[in-house]
Amino acid sequence: VEGVRSLEEAVSSTFEILEVYYVREILDDPAAAGLLARLRARTGMVREATQREIASVSDTVSPQGIVAVLKQKPFDMTSLLDTKGTESILVALDGLTDPGNLGSIIRTCDWFGVHGVLVGQGSVDVYNPKVIRGTMGGIFHLPVAGGIDLPAALTRARDSGYRIYVTDVGGGTFFDRVTYERRSVIVFGNEARGVSDQLKKLADARVSIRKYGAAESLNAGVACGIVLSALHRLSSE
Amino acid sequence: VEGVRSLEEAVSSTFEILEVYYVREILDDPAAAGLLARLRARTGMVREATQREIASVSDTVSPQGIVAVLKQKPFDMTSLLDTKGTESILVALDGLTDPGNLGSIIRTCDWFGVHGVLVGQGSVDVYNPKVIRGTMGGIFHLPVAGGIDLPAALTRARDSGYRIYVTDVGGGTFFDRVTYERRSVIVFGNEARGVSDQLKKLADARVSIRKYGAAESLNAGVACGIVLSALHRLSSE
């Protein structure tokens, strides 16, 4: 994780911070100095480094001069699913391959108060640096699990009282006519192929977005935002 | 413009195609051979090239073996605005800097049947190759104009009977409560700063998106998709 802004989010999260490296010049910024003090209080190893060292591990063109290594978090599916009766909206991603899309989708889920994101096997790595950056802190705000066996997870979710909604450009109920249940999983698919047939068979309903123009499809992150924007509106009307 | 798919869109558009370069191997694909025949019928110069030559002008990692040079299109603001009485939804972009966002927004406008896109001065170049690719053919389906003096254009649009809606994370009417007029301009702003104060002053209404979670903001392309998704729904109810 790189940069003052992202590390402010990290230090306020429950992620374990293993190592921090910073350049001396960053301490001239009071915000960065304050951040470093907070990082020291909960990190085993905080070390000064050179600009060159920081750049060598940085994924950005202009590194901000502070990077940290965090421990990946195990995902507790049981505690997420076994919250009987309480409202729980999950998003499942089936074969999503673009890190920009995944980051944007997690950011959007964070905006709309989604309770967890299940990223299926064969999707891009949740801990890809471009994904982390694209979430704009979202990775620290809600549980995101990668490498999930989605057919098994969705079957288990149904057994725990969830309704499964699969998005489908091919047809289904328009997103703003769907009444989502208090416990719902909304499934989005691969950028080109959509949701796999295996998962479609598990769906209680298919959800689509009306088209008025000529485009063949919407960007996966945009489609996700449109569908999620209708979640709360409908349940509150 | 690169690739069979994009050039299928180009050859069906009103853009003038100036030059086409292809590798001999692409003719093994019947779709590509058919495309090349259509290109020959309306292009001054069609020339065989080597893989190396194609790669030297290509913007992609794996060039498909066919590229074309198209003439940029002048944008006729007068004919777009002076369509009195008819439905016309325009999108204006103020200081949008990311080519991925611009491409995605044009693609989304194409999906929702937007009639034209005005890209303000200081935004990313409309003809940036990453923008063209990101539109997924949208650049060939609806008029998109770059380098627009937005304060002047929006003033002129108001004089032509358009209502101006400015999106604003800071507040305003929620996007799904707005009743859009038949002639509307919807303005989206810079990824970090939003819409400029100068344009906000020209607005008839401000539009926002409810937040339910912790994220500070939405991706610009996602926000655009969410707002546009409510356009037709409301006018048809």
Coordinates of C-alpha atoms in Angstrom, one line a residue:
Chain A
V1 CA 0.0 0.0 0.0
E2 CA 1.5 3.3 -1.1
G3 CA 0.9 7.0 -0.2
V4 CA -0.3 9.0 2.7
R5 CA -4.0 8.9 1.8
S6 CA -4.2 5.1 1.4
L7 CA -2.1 4.5 4.5
E8 CA -4.4 6.8 6.5
E9 CA -7.1 4.3 5.6
A10 CA -4.9 1.3 6.3
V11 CA -3.9 2.5 9.8
S12 CA -7.6 3.0 10.7
S13 CA -8.5 -0.5 9.4
T14 CA -8.2 -3.9 11.1
F15 CA -5.5 -5.0 8.6
E16 CA -2.2 -6.1 10.2
I17 CA 0.6 -3.7 9.1
L18 CA 3.9 -5.6 8.9
E19 CA 6.4 -3.2 7.5
V20 CA 6.6 0.5 6.7
Y21 CA 9.3 2.3 4.6
Y22 CA 9.4 6.1 4.2
V23 CA 11.8 8.8 3.0
R24 CA 13.0 11.4 5.5
E25 CA 11.6 14.3 3.3
I26 CA 8.0 13.2 3.9
L27 CA 8.2 14.2 7.5
D28 CA 8.1 17.9 6.4
D29 CA 4.4 17.3 5.8
P30 CA 2.6 17.4 9.1
A31 CA -0.1 15.0 7.9
A32 CA 2.6 12.5 6.9
A33 CA 4.5 12.9 10.2
G34 CA 1.3 12.3 12.2
L35 CA 0.5 9.3 10.0
L36 CA 4.0 7.9 10.7
A37 CA 3.5 8.3 14.4
R38 CA 0.3 6.3 14.2
L39 CA 2.0 3.6 12.1
R40 CA 4.8 3.3 14.6
A41 CA 2.3 2.6 17.3
R42 CA 1.0 -0.6 15.6
T43 CA 3.7 -1.8 13.3
G44 CA 6.7 -4.1 14.0
M45 CA 9.1 -2.5 11.6
V46 CA 9.2 1.1 10.5
R47 CA 12.3 2.0 8.6
E48 CA 13.7 5.0 6.7
A49 CA 14.6 4.3 3.1
T50 CA 16.0 6.2 0.1
Q51 CA 13.8 7.5 -2.8
R52 CA 15.4 4.9 -4.9
E53 CA 14.5 2.1 -2.6
I54 CA 10.9 3.3 -2.4
A55 CA 10.7 3.6 -6.2
S56 CA 12.0 0.1 -6.6
V57 CA 8.9 -1.4 -4.9
S58 CA 6.5 1.3 -6.0
D59 CA 3.8 0.6 -8.6
T60 CA 3.2 4.3 -9.4
V61 CA 5.1 6.8 -11.6
S62 CA 5.6 9.3 -8.9
P63 CA 5.9 7.5 -5.5
Q64 CA 4.8 9.6 -2.5
G65 CA 7.7 8.4 -0.3
I66 CA 5.9 6.0 2.0
V67 CA 4.9 2.4 1.4
A68 CA 3.8 -0.4 3.7
V69 CA 3.4 -4.2 3.6
L70 CA 0.1 -5.4 4.9
K71 CA -0.9 -8.9 5.8
Q72 CA -3.6 -10.3 3.5
K73 CA -6.8 -11.0 5.4
P74 CA -8.5 -14.4 5.6
F75 CA -12.1 -14.1 4.7
D76 CA -14.6 -15.6 7.1
M77 CA -17.5 -16.7 4.9
T78 CA -19.3 -18.3 7.9
S79 CA -19.6 -15.1 9.9
L80 CA -20.6 -13.2 6.8
L81 CA -23.4 -15.6 5.8
D82 CA -24.6 -16.7 9.2
T83 CA -26.0 -13.3 10.2
K84 CA -29.5 -14.6 10.2
G85 CA -32.3 -12.0 9.7
T86 CA -30.0 -9.0 9.4
E87 CA -29.8 -7.0 6.2
S88 CA -26.9 -8.2 4.1
I89 CA -26.1 -7.3 0.5
L90 CA -23.3 -9.2 -1.1
V91 CA -21.7 -8.7 -4.5
A92 CA -20.2 -11.7 -6.3
L93 CA -17.9 -11.3 -9.3
D94 CA -17.6 -14.2 -11.8
G95 CA -14.5 -14.1 -14.0
L96 CA -13.8 -10.4 -13.8
T97 CA -10.4 -9.9 -15.4
D98 CA -9.6 -6.2 -15.5
P99 CA -8.0 -4.8 -12.3
G100 CA -9.3 -1.3 -13.1
N101 CA -12.9 -2.7 -13.2
L102 CA -12.4 -4.7 -9.9
G103 CA -11.0 -1.6 -8.1
S104 CA -13.8 0.5 -9.3
I105 CA -16.4 -2.1 -8.4
I106 CA -15.1 -2.4 -4.8
R107 CA -15.1 1.4 -4.6
T108 CA -18.7 1.5 -5.8
C109 CA -19.7 -1.3 -3.3
D110 CA -18.1 0.8 -0.6
W111 CA -20.2 3.9 -1.6
F112 CA -23.5 1.9 -1.6
G113 CA -22.9 0.1 1.7
V114 CA -22.5 -3.4 0.3
H115 CA -21.6 -5.8 3.1
G116 CA -19.1 -8.0 1.3
V117 CA -17.6 -8.8 -2.1
L118 CA -16.9 -12.4 -3.2
V119 CA -14.4 -12.6 -6.1
G120 CA -14.6 -15.9 -7.9
Q121 CA -11.8 -18.2 -9.0
G122 CA -10.4 -17.1 -12.3
S123 CA -10.9 -13.4 -11.6
V124 CA -8.1 -10.9 -11.2
D125 CA -6.1 -11.0 -7.9
V126 CA -7.9 -8.9 -5.2
Y127 CA -4.4 -7.8 -4.0
N128 CA -3.2 -6.6 -7.4
P129 CA -1.7 -3.2 -6.7
K130 CA -3.9 -1.6 -9.3
V131 CA -6.9 -3.1 -7.7
I132 CA -5.9 -1.8 -4.3
R133 CA -5.4 1.7 -5.6
G134 CA -8.6 1.7 -7.6
T135 CA -10.7 0.9 -4.5
M136 CA -9.7 4.3 -3.1
G137 CA -9.7 2.9 0.4
G138 CA -12.6 0.6 -0.2
I139 CA -10.5 -2.5 0.4
F140 CA -10.1 -1.3 4.0
H141 CA -13.8 -0.6 4.6
L142 CA -15.6 -3.9 3.6
P143 CA -14.6 -7.5 3.4
V144 CA -13.4 -8.6 0.0
A145 CA -12.5 -12.2 -0.6
G146 CA -10.6 -13.6 -3.6
G147 CA -10.4 -17.1 -5.1
I148 CA -13.9 -18.0 -4.1
D149 CA -15.6 -21.2 -5.4
L150 CA -18.7 -19.3 -6.4
P151 CA -21.1 -22.2 -7.2
A152 CA -20.4 -23.6 -3.7
A153 CA -20.6 -20.1 -2.0
L154 CA -23.9 -19.1 -3.7
T155 CA -25.4 -22.5 -2.9
R156 CA -24.5 -21.9 0.7
A157 CA -25.8 -18.4 0.6
R158 CA -29.2 -19.6 -0.6
D159 CA -29.2 -22.1 2.3
S160 CA -28.6 -19.1 4.6
G161 CA -31.7 -17.3 3.2
Y162 CA -30.1 -15.2 0.5
R163 CA -31.8 -14.5 -2.8
I164 CA -29.5 -14.6 -5.8
Y165 CA -29.7 -12.0 -8.5
V166 CA -27.7 -12.5 -11.7
T167 CA -27.1 -9.6 -14.0
D168 CA -27.6 -10.5 -17.7
V169 CA -27.4 -8.2 -20.7
G170 CA -29.4 -10.9 -22.5
G171 CA -32.5 -10.1 -20.6
G172 CA -34.4 -10.3 -17.3
T173 CA -36.2 -7.8 -15.1
F174 CA -35.0 -4.2 -15.5
F175 CA -32.7 -3.2 -12.6
D176 CA -35.1 -0.5 -11.4
R177 CA -38.1 -2.9 -11.3
V178 CA -36.5 -5.5 -9.1
T179 CA -37.4 -5.7 -5.5
Y180 CA -34.3 -6.8 -3.7
E181 CA -34.7 -8.8 -0.5
R182 CA -33.0 -7.8 2.7
R183 CA -30.5 -10.6 2.1
S184 CA -29.3 -10.6 -1.4
V185 CA -26.3 -11.6 -3.5
I186 CA -25.9 -9.7 -6.8
V187 CA -23.7 -11.4 -9.3
F188 CA -21.8 -9.6 -12.1
G189 CA -19.9 -11.5 -14.8
N190 CA -16.9 -11.4 -17.1
E191 CA -16.4 -8.3 -19.2
A192 CA -17.1 -10.1 -22.5
R193 CA -19.0 -13.3 -21.6
G194 CA -21.1 -12.2 -18.6
V195 CA -22.1 -14.6 -15.9
S196 CA -21.4 -18.3 -16.5
D197 CA -24.3 -20.6 -17.2
Q198 CA -23.5 -22.6 -14.1
L199 CA -24.2 -19.6 -11.9
K200 CA -27.2 -18.5 -13.9
K201 CA -28.8 -21.8 -12.9
L202 CA -28.5 -20.8 -9.3
A203 CA -30.3 -17.4 -9.8
D204 CA -33.6 -16.5 -8.3
A205 CA -33.9 -13.7 -10.8
R206 CA -32.1 -12.2 -13.7
V207 CA -31.5 -8.4 -13.8
S208 CA -30.8 -6.2 -16.8
I209 CA -30.3 -2.6 -17.8
R210 CA -32.5 -1.0 -20.6
K211 CA -30.7 0.1 -23.7
Y212 CA -31.8 3.2 -25.6
G213 CA -28.8 3.7 -28.0
A214 CA -26.4 1.7 -30.1
A215 CA -23.7 0.4 -27.7
E216 CA -23.3 -3.3 -27.5
S217 CA -22.6 -3.3 -23.8
L218 CA -21.7 -1.2 -20.8
N219 CA -18.4 -1.2 -18.9
A220 CA -18.6 -3.8 -16.1
G221 CA -17.9 -1.2 -13.4
V222 CA -20.5 1.1 -14.8
A223 CA -23.1 -1.6 -15.0
C224 CA -22.4 -2.6 -11.4
G225 CA -22.8 1.0 -10.3
I226 CA -26.2 1.4 -12.1
V227 CA -27.6 -1.8 -10.6
L228 CA -26.3 -1.0 -7.1
S229 CA -27.8 2.5 -7.3
A230 CA -31.3 1.0 -7.3
L231 CA -30.7 -1.2 -4.2
H232 CA -31.7 1.1 -1.4
R233 CA -34.1 3.2 -3.4
L234 CA -36.5 0.3 -3.9
S235 CA -36.3 -1.2 -0.5
S236 CA -37.1 2.2 1.0
E237 CA -40.1 3.0 -1.1
Chain B
V1 CA -8.4 3.2 -35.4
E2 CA -7.2 -0.4 -34.9
G3 CA -8.7 -3.8 -35.3
V4 CA -11.5 -5.5 -37.2
R5 CA -14.3 -4.7 -34.7
S6 CA -13.6 -1.0 -34.5
L7 CA -13.1 -0.7 -38.2
E8 CA -16.4 -2.4 -38.8
E9 CA -17.9 0.5 -36.8
A10 CA -15.8 3.1 -38.7
V11 CA -16.8 1.9 -42.1
S12 CA -20.5 2.1 -41.2
S13 CA -20.0 5.6 -39.9
T14 CA -19.9 9.0 -41.6
F15 CA -16.3 9.5 -40.7
E16 CA -14.0 10.0 -43.7
I17 CA -11.4 7.2 -43.9
L18 CA -8.1 8.5 -45.3
E19 CA -5.7 5.5 -45.2
V20 CA -5.8 1.8 -44.4
Y21 CA -2.9 -0.5 -43.6
Y22 CA -3.2 -4.3 -43.2
V23 CA -1.0 -7.4 -43.0
R24 CA -1.6 -10.1 -45.7
E25 CA -2.3 -12.8 -43.0
I26 CA -5.5 -11.0 -41.9
L27 CA -7.1 -11.9 -45.2
D28 CA -7.4 -15.5 -43.9
D29 CA -10.2 -14.3 -41.7
P30 CA -13.3 -14.0 -43.9
A31 CA -14.7 -11.2 -41.7
A32 CA -11.5 -9.2 -42.1
A33 CA -11.5 -9.9 -45.9
G34 CA -15.0 -8.6 -46.2
L35 CA -14.2 -5.6 -44.1
L36 CA -11.2 -4.8 -46.3
A37 CA -13.4 -5.0 -49.4
R38 CA -15.8 -2.4 -47.8
L39 CA -12.9 -0.2 -46.8
R40 CA -11.5 -0.3 -50.4
A41 CA -14.8 1.0 -51.7
R42 CA -14.6 4.2 -49.7
T43 CA -10.9 4.9 -48.9
G44 CA -8.3 6.6 -51.1
M45 CA -5.4 4.6 -49.9
V46 CA -5.4 0.9 -48.9
R47 CA -1.9 -0.6 -48.6
E48 CA -0.4 -3.9 -47.4
A49 CA 2.1 -3.5 -44.6
T50 CA 4.4 -5.7 -42.5
Q51 CA 3.6 -6.7 -38.9
R52 CA 6.5 -4.5 -37.9
E53 CA 5.1 -1.5 -39.6
I54 CA 1.6 -2.0 -38.1
A55 CA 3.2 -2.5 -34.6
S56 CA 5.1 0.8 -35.0
V57 CA 1.9 2.8 -35.2
S58 CA -0.2 0.6 -33.0
D59 CA -1.2 1.6 -29.5
T60 CA -2.0 -2.0 -28.3
V61 CA 0.2 -4.8 -27.1
S62 CA -1.1 -7.3 -29.7
P63 CA -2.0 -5.4 -32.9
Q64 CA -4.7 -7.1 -34.9
G65 CA -3.0 -6.4 -38.2
I66 CA -5.3 -3.7 -39.6
V67 CA -5.2 0.0 -38.8
A68 CA -6.8 3.1 -40.4
V69 CA -6.4 6.8 -40.3
L70 CA -9.6 8.7 -40.1
K71 CA -10.3 12.4 -40.5
Q72 CA -11.3 14.1 -37.3
K73 CA -14.8 15.5 -37.5
P74 CA -15.8 19.1 -37.1
F75 CA -18.6 19.4 -34.6
D76 CA -21.7 21.4 -35.7
M77 CA -22.9 23.0 -32.5
T78 CA -25.6 24.9 -34.3
S79 CA -27.3 21.9 -35.8
L80 CA -27.1 20.1 -32.5
L81 CA -28.6 22.9 -30.5
D82 CA -31.1 24.4 -33.0
T83 CA -33.3 21.4 -33.1
K84 CA -36.2 23.2 -31.5
G85 CA -38.8 21.2 -29.7
T86 CA -37.3 17.8 -30.4
E87 CA -35.9 15.7 -27.5
S88 CA -32.2 16.2 -27.1
I89 CA -30.1 15.0 -24.2
L90 CA -26.5 16.3 -24.2
V91 CA -23.7 15.4 -21.8
A92 CA -21.0 18.1 -21.0
L93 CA -17.7 17.1 -19.4
D94 CA -15.8 19.8 -17.5
G95 CA -12.1 19.1 -16.9
L96 CA -12.2 15.3 -17.2
T97 CA -8.6 14.1 -17.4
D98 CA -8.5 10.3 -17.5
P99 CA -8.8 8.8 -21.0
G100 CA -10.3 5.6 -19.6
N101 CA -13.0 7.6 -17.9
L102 CA -13.8 9.6 -21.1
G103 CA -13.9 6.4 -23.2
S104 CA -16.2 4.7 -20.7
I105 CA -18.5 7.8 -20.5
I106 CA -18.9 8.0 -24.3
R107 CA -19.7 4.3 -24.3
T108 CA -22.3 4.8 -21.6
C109 CA -23.8 7.8 -23.5
D110 CA -24.0 5.6 -26.5
W111 CA -25.9 2.9 -24.5
F112 CA -28.4 5.4 -23.1
G113 CA -29.1 7.2 -26.3
V114 CA -27.5 10.5 -25.5
H115 CA -27.6 12.9 -28.5
G116 CA -24.2 14.5 -28.2
V117 CA -21.2 14.9 -25.9
L118 CA -19.4 18.3 -25.3
V119 CA -15.9 17.9 -23.9
G120 CA -14.7 21.1 -22.3
Q121 CA -11.3 22.8 -22.8
G122 CA -8.7 21.3 -20.5
S123 CA -10.1 17.8 -20.7
V124 CA -8.3 14.9 -22.2
D125 CA -8.2 14.8 -26.0
V126 CA -11.3 13.2 -27.5
Y127 CA -9.0 11.5 -30.2
N128 CA -6.6 10.0 -27.7
P129 CA -6.3 6.3 -28.8
K130 CA -7.2 5.0 -25.4
V131 CA -10.4 7.1 -25.5
I132 CA -11.3 5.8 -29.0
R133 CA -10.8 2.2 -27.8
G134 CA -12.7 2.8 -24.6
T135 CA -15.8 4.1 -26.4
M136 CA -16.2 0.6 -28.0
G137 CA -17.5 2.1 -31.2
G138 CA -19.4 4.9 -29.4
I139 CA -17.3 7.5 -31.1
F140 CA -18.8 6.4 -34.4
H141 CA -22.4 6.5 -33.1
L142 CA -22.9 9.9 -31.6
P143 CA -21.4 13.4 -32.0
V144 CA -18.5 14.0 -29.6
A145 CA -16.8 17.4 -29.6
G146 CA -13.6 18.3 -27.9
G147 CA -12.1 21.7 -26.9
I148 CA -15.5 23.2 -26.2
D149 CA -15.8 26.6 -24.4
L150 CA -18.4 25.2 -21.9
P151 CA -19.5 28.5 -20.3
A152 CA -20.3 29.8 -23.8
A153 CA -21.8 26.6 -25.0
L154 CA -24.1 26.1 -22.0
T155 CA -25.2 29.7 -22.2
R156 CA -26.1 29.2 -25.8
A157 CA -27.9 25.9 -24.9
R158 CA -30.0 27.7 -22.3
D159 CA -31.0 30.2 -24.9
S160 CA -32.0 27.3 -27.1
G161 CA -34.4 26.0 -24.5
Y162 CA -32.1 23.5 -22.7
R163 CA -32.2 23.0 -19.0
I164 CA -28.8 22.6 -17.4
Y165 CA -28.2 19.9 -14.7
V166 CA -24.9 19.9 -12.9
T167 CA -23.8 16.8 -10.9
D168 CA -22.4 17.7 -7.5
V169 CA -21.2 15.3 -4.8
G170 CA -21.7 18.2 -2.4
G171 CA -25.5 18.0 -2.6
G172 CA -28.5 18.7 -4.7
T173 CA -31.6 16.7 -5.7
F174 CA -31.0 12.9 -5.8
F175 CA -30.5 11.7 -9.4
D176 CA -33.6 9.5 -9.2
R177 CA -35.8 12.3 -8.0
V178 CA -34.9 14.7 -10.8
T179 CA -37.4 15.2 -13.6
Y180 CA -35.3 15.8 -16.7
E181 CA -36.7 18.1 -19.4
R182 CA -36.9 16.8 -22.9
R183 CA -34.0 19.2 -23.7
S184 CA -31.3 18.8 -21.1
V185 CA -27.6 19.2 -20.7
I186 CA -26.1 17.1 -17.9
V187 CA -22.7 18.3 -16.7
F188 CA -20.1 16.0 -15.1
G189 CA -16.9 17.4 -13.7
N190 CA -13.2 16.7 -13.0
E191 CA -12.4 13.5 -11.2
A192 CA -11.1 15.2 -8.1
R193 CA -12.6 18.8 -8.1
G194 CA -16.0 18.1 -9.7
V195 CA -17.7 20.8 -11.8
S196 CA -16.2 24.3 -11.8
D197 CA -18.0 27.1 -9.9
Q198 CA -18.4 29.0 -13.1
L199 CA -20.5 26.2 -14.6
K200 CA -22.4 25.6 -11.4
K201 CA -23.7 29.2 -11.6
L202 CA -25.3 28.3 -15.0
A203 CA -27.1 25.3 -13.6
D204 CA -30.9 25.1 -13.3
A205 CA -30.5 22.2 -10.8
R206 CA -27.8 20.3 -9.0
V207 CA -27.9 16.5 -9.1
S208 CA -26.3 14.1 -6.6
I209 CA -26.1 10.4 -5.8
R210 CA -27.0 9.1 -2.3
K211 CA -24.2 7.5 -0.3
Y212 CA -24.8 4.6 2.1
G213 CA -21.3 3.5 2.8
A214 CA -17.9 4.9 3.6
A215 CA -16.4 5.8 0.1
E216 CA -15.5 9.4 -0.4
S217 CA -16.5 9.5 -4.0
L218 CA -17.5 7.4 -7.1
N219 CA -15.5 6.9 -10.2
A220 CA -16.5 9.6 -12.7
G221 CA -17.6 7.0 -15.3
V222 CA -19.6 5.1 -12.8
A223 CA -21.3 8.3 -11.5
C224 CA -22.2 9.2 -15.1
G225 CA -23.7 5.8 -15.7
I226 CA -25.8 6.0 -12.6
V227 CA -27.2 9.4 -13.4
L228 CA -27.9 8.6 -17.1
S229 CA -29.7 5.3 -16.1
A230 CA -32.5 7.4 -14.5
L231 CA -33.0 9.7 -17.6
H232 CA -35.5 7.7 -19.5
R233 CA -37.1 5.9 -16.6
L234 CA -38.4 9.2 -15.1
S235 CA -39.5 10.8 -18.3
S236 CA -41.6 7.7 -19.1
E237 CA -43.3 7.4 -15.8

